[in-house]
Short mmCIF file of C-alpha atoms in Angstrom, two decimals:
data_model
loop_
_atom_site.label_atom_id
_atom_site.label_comp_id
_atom_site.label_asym_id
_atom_site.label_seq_id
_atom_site.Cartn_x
_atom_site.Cartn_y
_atom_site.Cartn_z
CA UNK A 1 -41.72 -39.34 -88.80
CA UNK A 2 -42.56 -43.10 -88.45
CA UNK A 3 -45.99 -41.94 -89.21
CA UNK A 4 -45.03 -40.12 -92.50
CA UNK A 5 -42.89 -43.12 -93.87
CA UNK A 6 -46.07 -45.37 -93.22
CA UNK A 7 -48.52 -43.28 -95.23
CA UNK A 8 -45.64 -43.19 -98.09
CA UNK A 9 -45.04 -47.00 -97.89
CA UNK A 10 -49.10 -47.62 -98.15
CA UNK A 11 -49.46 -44.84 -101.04
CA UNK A 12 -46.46 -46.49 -102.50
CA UNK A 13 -48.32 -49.69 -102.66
CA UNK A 14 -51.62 -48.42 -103.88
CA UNK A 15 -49.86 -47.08 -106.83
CA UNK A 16 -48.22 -50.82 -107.39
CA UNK A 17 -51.51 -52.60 -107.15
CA UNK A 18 -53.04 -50.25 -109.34
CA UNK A 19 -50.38 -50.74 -112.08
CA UNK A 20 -50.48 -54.13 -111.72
CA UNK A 21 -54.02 -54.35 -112.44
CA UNK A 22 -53.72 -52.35 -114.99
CA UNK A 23 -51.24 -54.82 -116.77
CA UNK A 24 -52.95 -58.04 -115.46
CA UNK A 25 -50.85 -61.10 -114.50
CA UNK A 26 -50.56 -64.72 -114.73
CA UNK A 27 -49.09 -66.86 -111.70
CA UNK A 28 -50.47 -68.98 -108.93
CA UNK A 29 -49.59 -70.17 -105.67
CA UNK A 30 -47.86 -73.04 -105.40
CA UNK A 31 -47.57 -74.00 -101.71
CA UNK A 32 -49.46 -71.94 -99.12
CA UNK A 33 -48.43 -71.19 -95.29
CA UNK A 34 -48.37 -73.75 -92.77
CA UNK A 35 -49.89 -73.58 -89.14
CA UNK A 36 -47.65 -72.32 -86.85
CA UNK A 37 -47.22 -72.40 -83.02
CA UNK A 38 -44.68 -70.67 -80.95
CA UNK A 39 -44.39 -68.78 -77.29
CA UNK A 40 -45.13 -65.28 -76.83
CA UNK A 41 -42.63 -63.17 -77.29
CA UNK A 42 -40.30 -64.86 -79.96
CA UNK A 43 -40.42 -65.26 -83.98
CA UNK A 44 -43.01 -66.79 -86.00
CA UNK A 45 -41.75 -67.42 -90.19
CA UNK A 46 -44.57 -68.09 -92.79
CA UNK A 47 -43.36 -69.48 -96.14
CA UNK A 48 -45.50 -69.23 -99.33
CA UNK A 49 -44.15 -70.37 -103.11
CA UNK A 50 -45.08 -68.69 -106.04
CA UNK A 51 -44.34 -69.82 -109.95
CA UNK A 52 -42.71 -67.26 -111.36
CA UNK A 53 -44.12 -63.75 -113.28
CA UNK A 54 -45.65 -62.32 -110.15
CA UNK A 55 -45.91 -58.73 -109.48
CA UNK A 56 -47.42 -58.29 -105.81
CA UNK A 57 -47.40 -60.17 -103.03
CA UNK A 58 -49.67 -59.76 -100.05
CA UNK A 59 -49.52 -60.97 -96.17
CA UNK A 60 -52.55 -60.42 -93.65
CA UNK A 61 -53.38 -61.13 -90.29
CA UNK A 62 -56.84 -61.50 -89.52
CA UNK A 63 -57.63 -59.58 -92.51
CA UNK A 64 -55.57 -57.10 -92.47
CA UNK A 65 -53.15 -56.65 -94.67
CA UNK A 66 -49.70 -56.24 -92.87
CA UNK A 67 -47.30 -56.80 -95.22
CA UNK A 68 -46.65 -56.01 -98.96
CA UNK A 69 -43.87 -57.14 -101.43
CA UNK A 70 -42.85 -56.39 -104.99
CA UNK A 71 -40.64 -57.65 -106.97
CA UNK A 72 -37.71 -55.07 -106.32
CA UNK A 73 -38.67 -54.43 -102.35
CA UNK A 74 -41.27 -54.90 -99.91
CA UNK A 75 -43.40 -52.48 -98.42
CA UNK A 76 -43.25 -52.58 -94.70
CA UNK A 77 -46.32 -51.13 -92.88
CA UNK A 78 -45.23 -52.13 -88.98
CA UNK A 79 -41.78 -52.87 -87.90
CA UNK A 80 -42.72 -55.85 -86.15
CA UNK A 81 -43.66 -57.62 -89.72
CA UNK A 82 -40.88 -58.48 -92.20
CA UNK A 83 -39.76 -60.68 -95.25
CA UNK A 84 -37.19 -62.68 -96.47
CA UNK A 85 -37.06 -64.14 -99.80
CA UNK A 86 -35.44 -66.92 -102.01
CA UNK A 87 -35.18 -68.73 -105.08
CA UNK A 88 -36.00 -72.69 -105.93
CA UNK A 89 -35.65 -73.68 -109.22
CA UNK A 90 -37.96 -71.74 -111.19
CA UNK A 91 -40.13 -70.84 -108.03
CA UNK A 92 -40.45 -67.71 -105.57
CA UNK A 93 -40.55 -68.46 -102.10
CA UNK A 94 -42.10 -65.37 -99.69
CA UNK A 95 -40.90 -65.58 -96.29
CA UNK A 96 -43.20 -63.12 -93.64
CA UNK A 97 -41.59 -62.80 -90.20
CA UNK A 98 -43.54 -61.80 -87.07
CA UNK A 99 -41.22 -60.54 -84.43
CA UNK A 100 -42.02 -60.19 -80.79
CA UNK A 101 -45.34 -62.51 -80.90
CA UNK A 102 -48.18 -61.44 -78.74
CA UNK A 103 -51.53 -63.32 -77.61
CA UNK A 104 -53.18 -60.88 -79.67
CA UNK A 105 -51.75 -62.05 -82.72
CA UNK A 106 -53.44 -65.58 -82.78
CA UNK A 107 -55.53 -66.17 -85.55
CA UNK A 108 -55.45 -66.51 -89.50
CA UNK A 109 -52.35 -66.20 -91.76
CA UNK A 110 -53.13 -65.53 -95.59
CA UNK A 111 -50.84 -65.26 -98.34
CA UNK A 112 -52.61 -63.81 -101.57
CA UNK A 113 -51.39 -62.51 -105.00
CA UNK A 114 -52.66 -59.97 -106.85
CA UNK A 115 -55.12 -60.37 -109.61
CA UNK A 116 -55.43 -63.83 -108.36
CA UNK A 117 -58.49 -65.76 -106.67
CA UNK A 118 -56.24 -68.63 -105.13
CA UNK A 119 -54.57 -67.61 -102.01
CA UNK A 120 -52.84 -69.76 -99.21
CA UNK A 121 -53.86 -69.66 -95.58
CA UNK A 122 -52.46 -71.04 -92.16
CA UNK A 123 -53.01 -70.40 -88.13
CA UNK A 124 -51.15 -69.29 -86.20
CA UNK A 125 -50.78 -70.47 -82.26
CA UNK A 126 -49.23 -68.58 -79.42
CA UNK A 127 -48.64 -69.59 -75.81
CA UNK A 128 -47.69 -68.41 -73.02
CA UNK A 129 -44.82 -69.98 -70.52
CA UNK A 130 -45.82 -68.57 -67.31
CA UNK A 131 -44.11 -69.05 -63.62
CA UNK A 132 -43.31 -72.43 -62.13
CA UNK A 133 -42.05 -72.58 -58.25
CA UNK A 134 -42.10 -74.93 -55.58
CA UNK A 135 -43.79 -72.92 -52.33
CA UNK A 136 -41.89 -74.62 -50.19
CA UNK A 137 -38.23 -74.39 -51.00
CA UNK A 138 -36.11 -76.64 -49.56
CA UNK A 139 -37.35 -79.25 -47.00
CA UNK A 140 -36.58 -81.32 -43.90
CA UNK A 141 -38.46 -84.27 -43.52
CA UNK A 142 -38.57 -87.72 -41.16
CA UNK A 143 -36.91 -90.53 -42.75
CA UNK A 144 -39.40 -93.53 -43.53
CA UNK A 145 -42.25 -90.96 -43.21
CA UNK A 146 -45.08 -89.90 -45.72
CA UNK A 147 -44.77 -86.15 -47.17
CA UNK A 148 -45.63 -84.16 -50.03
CA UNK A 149 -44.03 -81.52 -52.50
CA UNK A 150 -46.38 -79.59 -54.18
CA UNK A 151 -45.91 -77.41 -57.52
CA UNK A 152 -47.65 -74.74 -59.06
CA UNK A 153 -47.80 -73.58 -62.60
CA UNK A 154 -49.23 -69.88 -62.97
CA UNK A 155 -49.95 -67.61 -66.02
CA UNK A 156 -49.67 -70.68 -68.32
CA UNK A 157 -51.31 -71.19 -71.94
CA UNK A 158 -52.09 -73.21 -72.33
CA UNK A 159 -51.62 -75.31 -69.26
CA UNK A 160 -48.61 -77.13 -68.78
CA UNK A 161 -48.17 -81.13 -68.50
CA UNK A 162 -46.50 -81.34 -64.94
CA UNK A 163 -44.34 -84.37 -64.26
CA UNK A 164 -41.71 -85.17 -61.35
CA UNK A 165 -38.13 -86.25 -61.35
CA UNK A 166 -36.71 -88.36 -58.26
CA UNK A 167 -33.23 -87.91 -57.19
CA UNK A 168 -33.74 -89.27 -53.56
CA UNK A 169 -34.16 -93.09 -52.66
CA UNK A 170 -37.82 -94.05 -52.00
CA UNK A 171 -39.89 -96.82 -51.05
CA UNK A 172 -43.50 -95.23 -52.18
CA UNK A 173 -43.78 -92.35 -54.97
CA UNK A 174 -46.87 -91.10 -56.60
CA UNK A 175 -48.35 -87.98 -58.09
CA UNK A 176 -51.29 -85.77 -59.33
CA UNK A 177 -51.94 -82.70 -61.28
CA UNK A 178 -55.21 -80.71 -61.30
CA UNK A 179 -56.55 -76.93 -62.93
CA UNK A 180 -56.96 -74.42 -60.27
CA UNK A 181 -60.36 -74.02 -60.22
CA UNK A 182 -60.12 -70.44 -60.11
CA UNK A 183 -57.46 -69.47 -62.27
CA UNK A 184 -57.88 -71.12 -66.34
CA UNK A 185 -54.08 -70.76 -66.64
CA UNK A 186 -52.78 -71.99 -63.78
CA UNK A 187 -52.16 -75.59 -62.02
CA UNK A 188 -50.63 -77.16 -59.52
CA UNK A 189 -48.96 -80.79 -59.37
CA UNK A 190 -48.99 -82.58 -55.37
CA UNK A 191 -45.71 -85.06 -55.47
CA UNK A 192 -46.67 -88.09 -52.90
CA UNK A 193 -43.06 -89.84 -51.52
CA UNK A 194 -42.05 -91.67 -48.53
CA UNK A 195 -38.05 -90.58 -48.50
CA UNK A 196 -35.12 -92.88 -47.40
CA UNK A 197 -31.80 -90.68 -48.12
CA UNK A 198 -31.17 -87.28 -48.86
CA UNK A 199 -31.31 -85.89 -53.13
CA UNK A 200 -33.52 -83.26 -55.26
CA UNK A 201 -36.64 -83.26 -56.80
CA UNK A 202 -37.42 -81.46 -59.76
CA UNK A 203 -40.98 -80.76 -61.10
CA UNK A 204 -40.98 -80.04 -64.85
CA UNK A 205 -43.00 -77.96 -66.75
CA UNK A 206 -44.00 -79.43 -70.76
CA UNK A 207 -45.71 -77.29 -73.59
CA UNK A 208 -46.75 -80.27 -75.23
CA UNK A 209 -47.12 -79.03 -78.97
CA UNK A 210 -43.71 -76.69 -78.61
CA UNK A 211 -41.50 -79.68 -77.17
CA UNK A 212 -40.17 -77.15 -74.89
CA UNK A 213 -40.35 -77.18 -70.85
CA UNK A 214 -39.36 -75.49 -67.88
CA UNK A 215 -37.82 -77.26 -64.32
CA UNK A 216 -37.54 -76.09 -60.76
CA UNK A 217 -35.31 -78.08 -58.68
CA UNK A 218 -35.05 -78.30 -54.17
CA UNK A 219 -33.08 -80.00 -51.64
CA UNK A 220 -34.93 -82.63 -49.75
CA UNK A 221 -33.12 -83.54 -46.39
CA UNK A 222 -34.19 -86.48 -44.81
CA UNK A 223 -33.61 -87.20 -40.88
CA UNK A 224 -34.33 -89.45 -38.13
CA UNK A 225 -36.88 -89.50 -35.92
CA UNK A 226 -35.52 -87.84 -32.64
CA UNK A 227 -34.72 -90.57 -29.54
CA UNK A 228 -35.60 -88.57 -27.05
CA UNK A 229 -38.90 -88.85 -27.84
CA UNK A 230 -38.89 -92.34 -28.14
CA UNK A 231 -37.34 -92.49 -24.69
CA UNK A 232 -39.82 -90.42 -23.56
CA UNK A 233 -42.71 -92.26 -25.03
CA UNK A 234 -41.58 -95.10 -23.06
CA UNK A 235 -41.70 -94.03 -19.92
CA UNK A 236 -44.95 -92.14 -20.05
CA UNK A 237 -46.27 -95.59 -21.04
CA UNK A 238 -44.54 -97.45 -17.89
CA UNK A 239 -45.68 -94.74 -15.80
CA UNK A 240 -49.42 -95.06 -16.88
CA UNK A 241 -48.71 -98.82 -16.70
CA UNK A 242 -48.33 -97.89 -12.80
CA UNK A 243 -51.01 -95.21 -12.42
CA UNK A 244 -53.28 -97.89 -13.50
CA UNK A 245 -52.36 -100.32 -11.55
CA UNK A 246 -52.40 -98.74 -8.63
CA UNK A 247 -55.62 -97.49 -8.81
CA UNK A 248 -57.22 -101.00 -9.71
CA UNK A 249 -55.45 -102.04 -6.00
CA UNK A 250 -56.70 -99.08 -4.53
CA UNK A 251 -60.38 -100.22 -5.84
CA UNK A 252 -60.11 -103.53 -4.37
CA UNK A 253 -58.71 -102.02 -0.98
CA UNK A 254 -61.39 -99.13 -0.74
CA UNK A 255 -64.36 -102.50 -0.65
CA UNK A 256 -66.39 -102.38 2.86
CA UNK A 257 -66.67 -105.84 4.46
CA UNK A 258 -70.39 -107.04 4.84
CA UNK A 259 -70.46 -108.46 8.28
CA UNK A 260 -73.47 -110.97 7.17
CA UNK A 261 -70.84 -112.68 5.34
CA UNK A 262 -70.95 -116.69 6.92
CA UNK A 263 -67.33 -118.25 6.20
CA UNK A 264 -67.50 -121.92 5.07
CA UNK A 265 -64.37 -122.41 7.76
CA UNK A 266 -65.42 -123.03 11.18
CA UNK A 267 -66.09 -120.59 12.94
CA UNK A 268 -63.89 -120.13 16.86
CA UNK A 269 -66.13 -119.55 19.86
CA UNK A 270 -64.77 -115.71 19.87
CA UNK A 271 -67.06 -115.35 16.57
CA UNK A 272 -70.03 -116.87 18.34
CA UNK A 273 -70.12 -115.61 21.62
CA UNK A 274 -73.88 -116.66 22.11
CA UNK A 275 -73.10 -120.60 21.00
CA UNK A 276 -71.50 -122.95 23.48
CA UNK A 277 -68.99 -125.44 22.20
CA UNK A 278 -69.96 -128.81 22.10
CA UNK A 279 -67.93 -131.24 24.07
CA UNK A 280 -65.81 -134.54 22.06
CA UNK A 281 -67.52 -137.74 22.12
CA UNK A 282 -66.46 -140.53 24.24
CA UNK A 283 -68.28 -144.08 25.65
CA UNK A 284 -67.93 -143.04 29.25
CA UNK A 285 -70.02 -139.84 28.89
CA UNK A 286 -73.53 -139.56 29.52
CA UNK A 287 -76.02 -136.46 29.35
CA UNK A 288 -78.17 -135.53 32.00
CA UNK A 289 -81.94 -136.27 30.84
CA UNK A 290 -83.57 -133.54 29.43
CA UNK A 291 -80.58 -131.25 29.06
CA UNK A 292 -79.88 -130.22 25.42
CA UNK A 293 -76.50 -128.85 24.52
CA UNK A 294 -76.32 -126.52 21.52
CA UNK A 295 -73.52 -126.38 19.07
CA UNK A 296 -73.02 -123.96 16.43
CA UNK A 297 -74.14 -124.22 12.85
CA UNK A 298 -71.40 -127.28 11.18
CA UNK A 299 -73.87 -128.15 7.77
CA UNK A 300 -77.46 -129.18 6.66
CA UNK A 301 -76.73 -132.64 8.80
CA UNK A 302 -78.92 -133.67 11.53
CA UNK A 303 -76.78 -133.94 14.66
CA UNK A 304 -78.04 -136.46 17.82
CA UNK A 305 -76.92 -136.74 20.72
CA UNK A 306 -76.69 -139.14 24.09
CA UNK A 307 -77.57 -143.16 23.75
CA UNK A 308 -80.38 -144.71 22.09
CA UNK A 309 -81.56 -146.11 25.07
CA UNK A 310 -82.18 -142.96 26.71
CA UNK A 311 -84.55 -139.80 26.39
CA UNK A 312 -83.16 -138.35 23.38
CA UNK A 313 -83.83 -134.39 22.27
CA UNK A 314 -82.99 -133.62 18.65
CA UNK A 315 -83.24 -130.64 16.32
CA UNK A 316 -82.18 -128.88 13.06
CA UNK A 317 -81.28 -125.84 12.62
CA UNK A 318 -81.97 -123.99 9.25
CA UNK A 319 -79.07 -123.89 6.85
CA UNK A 320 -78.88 -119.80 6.00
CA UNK A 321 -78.69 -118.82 3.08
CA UNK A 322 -74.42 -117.32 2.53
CA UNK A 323 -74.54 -113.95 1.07
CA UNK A 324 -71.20 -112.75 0.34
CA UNK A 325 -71.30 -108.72 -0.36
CA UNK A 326 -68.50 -106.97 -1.42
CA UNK A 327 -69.17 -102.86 -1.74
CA UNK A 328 -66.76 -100.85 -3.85
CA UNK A 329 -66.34 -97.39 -3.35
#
């Protein structure tokens, strides 16, 4: 049935058209179509003004002619393609209505008469508002910590202009958008914020050349650092504090003495067993003649002893060299 009343409607206006060029006319087209640009889906109106004494009015899309109108009615050809019309002054204005835009119907708008070699011509845009969403959902974060929100924009065309709105306290805030390299209509916007207090924040969605946008709004919940693990940090730091040192005592305690160590304190006769001590000084002692008493090592000094006036026996005795080794283990 819809069919049949299609074939009437176009044989309808074949017989108009050919009437009309039988009789001739004379009008013009004022004003023309403008460009157009609206989201998939919804309306799109063309207007087009025409002086007065036409007799057949044409619409097409891309080249097709998809809409027809006479002076008594117009001859509809697809459902989805209508008109309106009105009167201004002495002028006709044609209005064509596309209902239910798709991406397929992007391209030229003409308005022509009949009989006629002006015509008026427009464009007409369609985009798409695709799906916005925060993956996250809501979040928890640390308070005076760095995080980020991120937002995607999928399906769009064309792509959106992504922006932020802040409803917590911050001290830092930044963000960036970029094109998902694999995807042509889709985006996604990284919000940078170091949080003080709880709030929302909302990324927003623009089609620039529609003024018309779309939001999606989370909790942020900001908390504070847990003081257990503070505590806890603290005393694994004392305790390696300890560990450490301890072991630097147990380094020093673990060194083997080197026995060929010579102290620069005297030395008792119980360290020199093989040395005699040598006996004080005094006026009234003598030493027998040719008797030599040895005394342990006291410095690079030459020691004498006994009068001048009697046989005399001196020596010196090598200053070694002190070595003072110290093995750690």
């Amino acid at each position: 049935m819809r069919d049949a009343g299609r074939c009437r409607g176009i044989l309808a206006a074949l017989v108009v058209l050919a009437g009309l060029a039988a009789c001739g006319s004379s009008n013009e087209i004022i004003e023309g179509p403008k460009n157009v640009t609206v989201l998939k889906g919804s309306e799109a109106r063309f207007n087009c003004t025409i002086s007065q004494g036409w007799k057949l009015i044409m619409w097409a899309l891309k080249g097709t002619v998809v809409l027809s109108i006479t002076p008594t009615e117009p001859i509809i050809t697809n459902d989805r393609f209508t008109a309106m019309s009105y009167e201004e002054g002495s002028n006709f204005i044609s209005e064509m209505i596309i209902h239910n835009v798709q991406l397929s119907d992007a391209g030229q708008i003409k308005c022509s008469l009949q009989n006629s070699d002006r015509d008026g011509s427009a464009f007409l845009s369609v985009q798409v508002m695709g799906r916005l969403f925060i993956p996250e959902g809501s979040l928890v974060v640390m308070e005076d910590k760095p995080c980020n929100v991120t937002c995607r924009a999928l399906g769009w065309t064309p792509l959106p202009r992504l922006s932020w709105e802040i409803g917590v306290p911050v001290s830092h805030s930044s963000y960036y958008s970029i094109r998902e390299p694999e995807d042509l209509q889709s985006a996604v916007s990284v919000l940078a914020l170091t949080p003080q207090g709880n709030g929302t924040v909302t990324c927003v969605a623009e089609m620039k050349r529609l003024h018309v946008h779309e939001s999606v709004t989370v909790n942020l919940t900001v908390v504070q650092p847990p003081l257990e693990s503070s505590y806890q940090s603290e005393i694994r730091k004392s305790a390696n504090m300890k560990t450490n040192k301890d072991t630097s005592g147990t380094k020093l305690k673990s060194g083997n003495e080197n026995y060929g160590y010579s102290s620069d304190e005297p030395r008792t006769t119980s360290e020199w067993p093989e040395t005699a001590s040598l006996p004080a000084k005094s006026s009234e002692s003598s030493v027998p003649e040719q008797r030599v008493s040895r005394q342990p090592y006291q410095g690079s000094d030459q020691h004498q002893l006994g009068p001048a006036s009697r046989p005399q026996v001196s020596f010196n005795v090598a200053s070694p060299k002190k070595i003072r080794n110290v093995t750690l283990v």
